[in-house]
PDB file of C-alpha atoms in Angstrom:
ATOM      1  CA  UNK A 701     -79.876 132.676  15.806  1.00  0.00           C
ATOM      2  CA  UNK A 702     -76.395 133.786  15.134  1.00  0.00           C
ATOM      3  CA  UNK A 703     -74.575 133.570  11.836  1.00  0.00           C
ATOM      4  CA  UNK A 704     -72.257 130.943  13.156  1.00  0.00           C
ATOM      5  CA  UNK A 705     -75.069 128.779  14.281  1.00  0.00           C
ATOM      6  CA  UNK A 706     -76.844 129.172  10.949  1.00  0.00           C
ATOM      7  CA  UNK A 707     -73.662 128.277   9.116  1.00  0.00           C
ATOM      8  CA  UNK A 708     -73.255 125.221  11.273  1.00  0.00           C
ATOM      9  CA  UNK A 709     -76.853 124.188  10.769  1.00  0.00           C
ATOM     10  CA  UNK A 710     -76.499 124.602   7.026  1.00  0.00           C
ATOM     11  CA  UNK A 711     -73.379 122.417   6.991  1.00  0.00           C
ATOM     12  CA  UNK A 712     -75.138 119.747   9.003  1.00  0.00           C
ATOM     13  CA  UNK A 713     -78.109 119.757   6.620  1.00  0.00           C
ATOM     14  CA  UNK A 714     -75.825 119.352   3.640  1.00  0.00           C
ATOM     15  CA  UNK A 715     -74.068 116.500   5.277  1.00  0.00           C
ATOM     16  CA  UNK A 716     -77.374 114.894   6.177  1.00  0.00           C
ATOM     17  CA  UNK A 717     -78.546 115.156   2.576  1.00  0.00           C
ATOM     18  CA  UNK A 718     -75.340 113.546   1.346  1.00  0.00           C
ATOM     19  CA  UNK A 719     -75.608 110.771   3.877  1.00  0.00           C
ATOM     20  CA  UNK A 720     -79.263 110.194   2.994  1.00  0.00           C
ATOM     21  CA  UNK A 721     -78.361 109.963  -0.701  1.00  0.00           C
ATOM     22  CA  UNK A 722     -75.608 107.507  -0.007  1.00  0.00           C
ATOM     23  CA  UNK A 723     -77.912 105.429   2.138  1.00  0.00           C
ATOM     24  CA  UNK A 724     -80.572 105.371  -0.584  1.00  0.00           C
ATOM     25  CA  UNK A 725     -77.970 104.312  -3.131  1.00  0.00           C
ATOM     26  CA  UNK A 726     -76.708 101.602  -0.831  1.00  0.00           C
ATOM     27  CA  UNK A 727     -80.176 100.365  -0.005  1.00  0.00           C
ATOM     28  CA  UNK A 728     -81.132 100.340  -3.651  1.00  0.00           C
ATOM     29  CA  UNK A 729     -77.999  98.462  -4.631  1.00  0.00           C
ATOM     30  CA  UNK A 730     -78.516  96.006  -1.803  1.00  0.00           C
ATOM     31  CA  UNK A 731     -82.122  95.515  -2.734  1.00  0.00           C
ATOM     32  CA  UNK A 732     -81.256  94.823  -6.342  1.00  0.00           C
ATOM     33  CA  UNK A 733     -78.311  92.524  -5.605  1.00  0.00           C
ATOM     34  CA  UNK A 734     -80.236  90.830  -2.793  1.00  0.00           C
ATOM     35  CA  UNK A 735     -83.147  89.937  -4.997  1.00  0.00           C
ATOM     36  CA  UNK A 736     -80.810  88.647  -7.678  1.00  0.00           C
ATOM     37  CA  UNK A 737     -78.897  86.532  -5.208  1.00  0.00           C
ATOM     38  CA  UNK A 738     -82.126  85.169  -3.731  1.00  0.00           C
ATOM     39  CA  UNK A 739     -83.372  84.261  -7.160  1.00  0.00           C
ATOM     40  CA  UNK A 740     -80.153  82.581  -8.126  1.00  0.00           C
ATOM     41  CA  UNK A 741     -80.010  80.696  -4.828  1.00  0.00           C
ATOM     42  CA  UNK A 742     -83.529  79.435  -5.313  1.00  0.00           C
ATOM     43  CA  UNK A 743     -82.831  78.250  -8.799  1.00  0.00           C
ATOM     44  CA  UNK A 744     -79.680  76.550  -7.696  1.00  0.00           C
ATOM     45  CA  UNK A 745     -81.622  74.657  -5.038  1.00  0.00           C
ATOM     46  CA  UNK A 746     -84.094  73.561  -7.658  1.00  0.00           C
ATOM     47  CA  UNK A 747     -81.291  72.321  -9.870  1.00  0.00           C
ATOM     48  CA  UNK A 748     -79.661  70.036  -7.288  1.00  0.00           C
ATOM     49  CA  UNK A 749     -78.100  67.040  -8.955  1.00  0.00           C
ATOM     50  CA  UNK A 750     -78.645  63.508  -7.735  1.00  0.00           C
ATOM     51  CA  UNK A 751     -77.207  60.148  -8.714  1.00  0.00           C
ATOM     52  CA  UNK A 752     -79.582  57.885 -10.515  1.00  0.00           C
ATOM     53  CA  UNK A 753     -78.800  54.250  -9.756  1.00  0.00           C
ATOM     54  CA  UNK A 754     -79.775  51.965 -12.534  1.00  0.00           C
ATOM     55  CA  UNK A 755     -81.382  48.730 -11.376  1.00  0.00           C
ATOM     56  CA  UNK A 756     -79.340  45.562 -12.080  1.00  0.00           C
ATOM     57  CA  UNK A 757     -80.356  43.692 -15.197  1.00  0.00           C
ATOM     58  CA  UNK A 758     -82.615  40.722 -14.622  1.00  0.00           C
ATOM     59  CA  UNK A 759     -80.812  37.320 -14.665  1.00  0.00           C
ATOM     60  CA  UNK A 760     -80.770  35.625 -18.007  1.00  0.00           C
ATOM     61  CA  UNK A 761     -83.180  32.792 -18.395  1.00  0.00           C
ATOM     62  CA  UNK A 762     -81.586  29.455 -19.150  1.00  0.00           C
ATOM     63  CA  UNK A 763     -82.161  28.403 -22.727  1.00  0.00           C
ATOM     64  CA  UNK A 764     -84.910  25.891 -23.213  1.00  0.00           C
ATOM     65  CA  UNK A 765     -83.774  22.300 -23.640  1.00  0.00           C
ATOM     66  CA  UNK A 766     -83.387  21.356 -27.264  1.00  0.00           C
ATOM     67  CA  UNK A 767     -86.161  19.464 -28.802  1.00  0.00           C
ATOM     68  CA  UNK A 768     -85.605  15.874 -29.775  1.00  0.00           C
ATOM     69  CA  UNK A 769     -84.505  16.098 -33.307  1.00  0.00           C
ATOM     70  CA  UNK A 770     -83.734  13.139 -35.538  1.00  0.00           C
ATOM     71  CA  UNK A 771     -80.051  12.362 -35.617  1.00  0.00           C
ATOM     72  CA  UNK A 772     -78.822  13.054 -39.052  1.00  0.00           C
ATOM     73  CA  UNK A 773     -75.490  11.378 -39.844  1.00  0.00           C
ATOM     74  CA  UNK A 774     -72.884  13.835 -40.879  1.00  0.00           C
ATOM     75  CA  UNK A 775     -72.175  13.923 -44.547  1.00  0.00           C
ATOM     76  CA  UNK A 776     -69.263  11.746 -45.571  1.00  0.00           C
ATOM     77  CA  UNK A 777     -66.061  13.634 -45.654  1.00  0.00           C
ATOM     78  CA  UNK A 778     -63.885  12.784 -48.559  1.00  0.00           C
ATOM     79  CA  UNK A 779     -60.279  12.951 -47.475  1.00  0.00           C
ATOM     80  CA  UNK A 780     -58.182  15.135 -49.664  1.00  0.00           C
ATOM     81  CA  UNK A 781     -56.062  13.310 -52.117  1.00  0.00           C
ATOM     82  CA  UNK A 782     -52.528  12.845 -50.984  1.00  0.00           C
ATOM     83  CA  UNK A 783     -50.168  14.500 -53.310  1.00  0.00           C
ATOM     84  CA  UNK A 784     -46.903  12.643 -53.198  1.00  0.00           C
ATOM     85  CA  UNK A 785     -43.842  14.720 -53.830  1.00  0.00           C
ATOM     86  CA  UNK A 786     -41.697  13.637 -56.725  1.00  0.00           C
ATOM     87  CA  UNK A 787     -39.230  10.941 -55.797  1.00  0.00           C
ATOM     88  CA  UNK A 788     -35.787  12.398 -55.722  1.00  0.00           C
ATOM     89  CA  UNK A 789     -32.826  10.206 -56.318  1.00  0.00           C
ATOM     90  CA  UNK A 790     -30.964   9.574 -53.071  1.00  0.00           C
ATOM     91  CA  UNK A 791     -27.722  11.445 -52.816  1.00  0.00           C
ATOM     92  CA  UNK A 792     -24.682   9.369 -53.642  1.00  0.00           C
ATOM     93  CA  UNK A 793     -23.095   7.760 -50.646  1.00  0.00           C
ATOM     94  CA  UNK A 794     -19.598   8.996 -50.200  1.00  0.00           C
ATOM     95  CA  UNK A 795     -17.312   6.514 -48.605  1.00  0.00           C
ATOM     96  CA  UNK A 796     -14.739   8.211 -46.476  1.00  0.00           C
ATOM     97  CA  UNK A 797     -11.680   6.085 -46.134  1.00  0.00           C
ATOM     98  CA  UNK A 798      -9.888   6.875 -42.942  1.00  0.00           C
ATOM     99  CA  UNK A 799      -6.200   6.174 -43.328  1.00  0.00           C
ATOM    100  CA  UNK A 800      -4.980   3.621 -40.853  1.00  0.00           C
ATOM    101  CA  UNK A 801      -2.102   5.116 -38.959  1.00  0.00           C
ATOM    102  CA  UNK A 802       0.139   2.332 -37.736  1.00  0.00           C
ATOM    103  CA  UNK A 803       1.077   2.578 -34.096  1.00  0.00           C
ATOM    104  CA  UNK A 804       4.477   4.021 -33.456  1.00  0.00           C
ATOM    105  CA  UNK A 805       7.186   1.484 -33.365  1.00  0.00           C
ATOM    106  CA  UNK A 806       8.661   0.875 -29.950  1.00  0.00           C
ATOM    107  CA  UNK A 807      11.956   2.490 -29.348  1.00  0.00           C
ATOM    108  CA  UNK A 808      14.766   0.087 -30.088  1.00  0.00           C
ATOM    109  CA  UNK A 809      16.211  -1.478 -27.034  1.00  0.00           C
ATOM    110  CA  UNK A 810      19.678  -0.410 -26.182  1.00  0.00           C
ATOM    111  CA  UNK A 811      22.225  -3.014 -27.083  1.00  0.00           C
ATOM    112  CA  UNK A 812      23.022  -5.435 -24.347  1.00  0.00           C
ATOM    113  CA  UNK A 813      26.253  -4.697 -22.618  1.00  0.00           C
ATOM    114  CA  UNK A 814      29.049  -6.913 -23.751  1.00  0.00           C
ATOM    115  CA  UNK A 815      29.685  -9.874 -21.517  1.00  0.00           C
ATOM    116  CA  UNK A 816      32.463  -9.390 -19.057  1.00  0.00           C
ATOM    117  CA  UNK A 817      35.724 -10.560 -20.414  1.00  0.00           C
ATOM    118  CA  UNK A 818      36.540 -14.076 -19.487  1.00  0.00           C
ATOM    119  CA  UNK A 819      39.433 -14.054 -17.188  1.00  0.00           C
ATOM    120  CA  UNK A 820      41.814 -16.325 -18.914  1.00  0.00           C
ATOM    121  CA  UNK A 821      44.771 -17.479 -16.949  1.00  0.00           C
ATOM    122  CA  UNK A 822      47.804 -19.041 -18.314  1.00  0.00           C
ATOM    123  CA  UNK A 823      48.365 -22.680 -17.627  1.00  0.00           C
ATOM    124  CA  UNK A 824      50.230 -23.272 -14.420  1.00  0.00           C
ATOM    125  CA  UNK A 825      52.930 -25.935 -14.280  1.00  0.00           C
ATOM    126  CA  UNK A 826      53.196 -28.374 -11.443  1.00  0.00           C
ATOM    127  CA  UNK A 827      55.476 -27.318  -8.650  1.00  0.00           C
ATOM    128  CA  UNK A 828      56.833 -28.691  -5.415  1.00  0.00           C
ATOM    129  CA  UNK A 829      59.941 -28.988  -3.189  1.00  0.00           C
ATOM    130  CA  UNK A 830      62.182 -32.062  -3.521  1.00  0.00           C
ATOM    131  CA  UNK A 831      65.047 -30.915  -1.295  1.00  0.00           C
ATOM    132  CA  UNK A 832      63.483 -32.559   1.743  1.00  0.00           C
ATOM    133  CA  UNK A 833      63.760 -35.935  -0.011  1.00  0.00           C
ATOM    134  CA  UNK A 834      67.546 -35.811  -0.081  1.00  0.00           C
ATOM    135  CA  UNK A 835      68.899 -34.860   3.379  1.00  0.00           C
ATOM    136  CA  UNK A 836      72.734 -34.774   3.680  1.00  0.00           C
ATOM    137  CA  UNK A 837      72.844 -37.533   6.272  1.00  0.00           C
ATOM    138  CA  UNK A 838      70.741 -39.914   4.169  1.00  0.00           C
ATOM    139  CA  UNK A 839      73.420 -41.220   1.835  1.00  0.00           C
ATOM    140  CA  UNK A 840      72.889 -44.599   0.240  1.00  0.00           C
ATOM    141  CA  UNK A 841      75.093 -47.364   1.781  1.00  0.00           C
ATOM    142  CA  UNK A 842      75.932 -48.850  -1.598  1.00  0.00           C
ATOM    143  CA  UNK A 843      77.065 -45.414  -2.858  1.00  0.00           C
ATOM    144  CA  UNK A 844      79.285 -45.057   0.199  1.00  0.00           C
ATOM    145  CA  UNK A 845      80.877 -48.468  -0.439  1.00  0.00           C
ATOM    146  CA  UNK A 846      81.388 -47.556  -4.085  1.00  0.00           C
ATOM    147  CA  UNK A 847      82.749 -44.148  -3.128  1.00  0.00           C
ATOM    148  CA  UNK A 848      80.168 -42.719  -5.585  1.00  0.00           C
ATOM    149  CA  UNK A 849      79.379 -39.045  -5.853  1.00  0.00           C
ATOM    150  CA  UNK A 850      77.957 -36.686  -8.459  1.00  0.00           C
ATOM    151  CA  UNK A 851      75.010 -34.464  -9.471  1.00  0.00           C
ATOM    152  CA  UNK A 852      71.730 -35.618 -10.958  1.00  0.00           C
ATOM    153  CA  UNK A 853      68.570 -33.925 -12.288  1.00  0.00           C
ATOM    154  CA  UNK A 854      65.285 -35.524 -13.366  1.00  0.00           C
ATOM    155  CA  UNK A 855      62.247 -34.634 -15.497  1.00  0.00           C
ATOM    156  CA  UNK A 856      59.097 -35.839 -13.719  1.00  0.00           C
ATOM    157  CA  UNK A 857      55.610 -36.486 -15.116  1.00  0.00           C
ATOM    158  CA  UNK A 858      52.927 -35.266 -12.661  1.00  0.00           C
ATOM    159  CA  UNK A 859      49.330 -36.494 -12.790  1.00  0.00           C
ATOM    160  CA  UNK A 860      46.207 -34.392 -12.010  1.00  0.00           C
ATOM    161  CA  UNK A 861      46.338 -35.705  -8.470  1.00  0.00           C
ATOM    162  CA  UNK A 862      49.867 -34.418  -7.902  1.00  0.00           C
ATOM    163  CA  UNK A 863      51.513 -37.831  -7.887  1.00  0.00           C
ATOM    164  CA  UNK A 864      54.659 -38.667  -9.908  1.00  0.00           C
ATOM    165  CA  UNK A 865      53.794 -40.919 -12.803  1.00  0.00           C
ATOM    166  CA  UNK A 866      57.196 -40.938 -14.526  1.00  0.00           C
ATOM    167  CA  UNK A 867      60.870 -40.107 -13.892  1.00  0.00           C
ATOM    168  CA  UNK A 868      63.504 -39.485 -16.501  1.00  0.00           C
ATOM    169  CA  UNK A 869      67.039 -38.355 -15.620  1.00  0.00           C
ATOM    170  CA  UNK A 870      68.236 -35.440 -17.682  1.00  0.00           C
ATOM    171  CA  UNK A 871      71.526 -35.384 -15.819  1.00  0.00           C
ATOM    172  CA  UNK A 872      73.221 -38.449 -14.414  1.00  0.00           C
ATOM    173  CA  UNK A 873      75.779 -38.836 -11.650  1.00  0.00           C
ATOM    174  CA  UNK A 874      77.794 -41.502 -13.457  1.00  0.00           C
ATOM    175  CA  UNK A 875      76.841 -44.073 -10.876  1.00  0.00           C
ATOM    176  CA  UNK A 876      73.825 -46.260 -11.360  1.00  0.00           C
ATOM    177  CA  UNK A 877      73.400 -46.683  -7.630  1.00  0.00           C
ATOM    178  CA  UNK A 878      72.865 -42.900  -7.242  1.00  0.00           C
ATOM    179  CA  UNK A 879      70.761 -42.541 -10.402  1.00  0.00           C
ATOM    180  CA  UNK A 880      68.385 -45.284  -9.269  1.00  0.00           C
ATOM    181  CA  UNK A 881      68.259 -43.751  -5.803  1.00  0.00           C
ATOM    182  CA  UNK A 882      67.205 -40.373  -7.219  1.00  0.00           C
ATOM    183  CA  UNK A 883      64.176 -41.706  -9.151  1.00  0.00           C
ATOM    184  CA  UNK A 884      63.136 -43.961  -6.281  1.00  0.00           C
ATOM    185  CA  UNK A 885      63.058 -41.005  -3.886  1.00  0.00           C
ATOM    186  CA  UNK A 886      61.243 -38.734  -6.306  1.00  0.00           C
ATOM    187  CA  UNK A 887      58.392 -41.247  -6.785  1.00  0.00           C
ATOM    188  CA  UNK A 888      57.383 -40.559  -3.153  1.00  0.00           C
ATOM    189  CA  UNK A 889      57.090 -36.807  -3.719  1.00  0.00           C
ATOM    190  CA  UNK A 890      53.749 -34.948  -3.846  1.00  0.00           C
ATOM    191  CA  UNK A 891      53.301 -31.915  -6.116  1.00  0.00           C
ATOM    192  CA  UNK A 892      50.715 -29.242  -6.821  1.00  0.00           C
ATOM    193  CA  UNK A 893      49.291 -30.420 -10.144  1.00  0.00           C
ATOM    194  CA  UNK A 894      49.435 -28.310 -13.253  1.00  0.00           C
ATOM    195  CA  UNK A 895      46.290 -26.359 -14.224  1.00  0.00           C
ATOM    196  CA  UNK A 896      44.875 -25.502 -17.623  1.00  0.00           C
ATOM    197  CA  UNK A 897      43.557 -22.108 -18.723  1.00  0.00           C
ATOM    198  CA  UNK A 898      40.234 -22.769 -16.939  1.00  0.00           C
ATOM    199  CA  UNK A 899      41.969 -23.603 -13.679  1.00  0.00           C
ATOM    200  CA  UNK A 900      41.264 -27.287 -13.845  1.00  0.00           C
ATOM    201  CA  UNK A 901      43.989 -29.732 -12.686  1.00  0.00           C
ATOM    202  CA  UNK A 902      45.717 -31.476 -15.544  1.00  0.00           C
ATOM    203  CA  UNK A 903      48.807 -33.492 -16.234  1.00  0.00           C
ATOM    204  CA  UNK A 904      52.072 -31.654 -16.236  1.00  0.00           C
ATOM    205  CA  UNK A 905      55.809 -32.019 -15.834  1.00  0.00           C
ATOM    206  CA  UNK A 906      58.339 -30.840 -13.336  1.00  0.00           C
ATOM    207  CA  UNK A 907      62.100 -30.572 -13.668  1.00  0.00           C
ATOM    208  CA  UNK A 908      64.014 -30.924 -10.449  1.00  0.00           C
ATOM    209  CA  UNK A 909      66.849 -28.625  -9.530  1.00  0.00           C
ATOM    210  CA  UNK A 910      70.311 -30.247  -9.504  1.00  0.00           C
ATOM    211  CA  UNK A 911      70.607 -32.877  -6.750  1.00  0.00           C
ATOM    212  CA  UNK A 912      74.208 -33.085  -5.528  1.00  0.00           C
ATOM    213  CA  UNK A 913      75.755 -36.077  -3.797  1.00  0.00           C
ATOM    214  CA  UNK A 914      79.151 -35.552  -2.088  1.00  0.00           C
ATOM    215  CA  UNK A 915      80.759 -37.920   0.409  1.00  0.00           C
ATOM    216  CA  UNK A 916      82.955 -35.167   1.759  1.00  0.00           C
ATOM    217  CA  UNK A 917      79.846 -33.226   2.787  1.00  0.00           C
ATOM    218  CA  UNK A 918      80.910 -30.195   0.776  1.00  0.00           C
TER     219      UNK A 918
END
């Protein structure tokens, strides 16, 4: 056997020894830890917990019926004495007088407007036209025979109906035949009667204009 082979064989033996020692250490460690684990596992199995269910309590028995006992009346209860509070004098009654407020007076009415002024009119005299009573061609025959001429004027009294109630000559012709003729003609005249301040017809007077008689027709 060569030196190289012997050196190789020696190296293999050393390696084998080391491996064998490691294996022994591993097997020993495994053996020890295995036994401990097996023991612990066994004890754990023995110590398995379990739930203990308690049985329900038995139902309560109903109480026995009470025995007939003599009815004893309850002792009389004395009501407590009523303590009345001291009587206090009632408070004085205060009378509140509410002032009576008179209702407001109505506003004064405005003064009534003054009545419209009464339309007063002045009295109106009677009036009319007497010229138609003495036409030029109506000359009295007696005045023609007496060759009478002249001018006359009369003051007439007029009634409320417009009729002549009186004739008084204020100017004469100088001939009775003409003066009488004038008043006779004027009594047939009709006038608008005079009126008072209220417009009612009343008596009045009327003075005729001069009435001229002239045979020459001038």
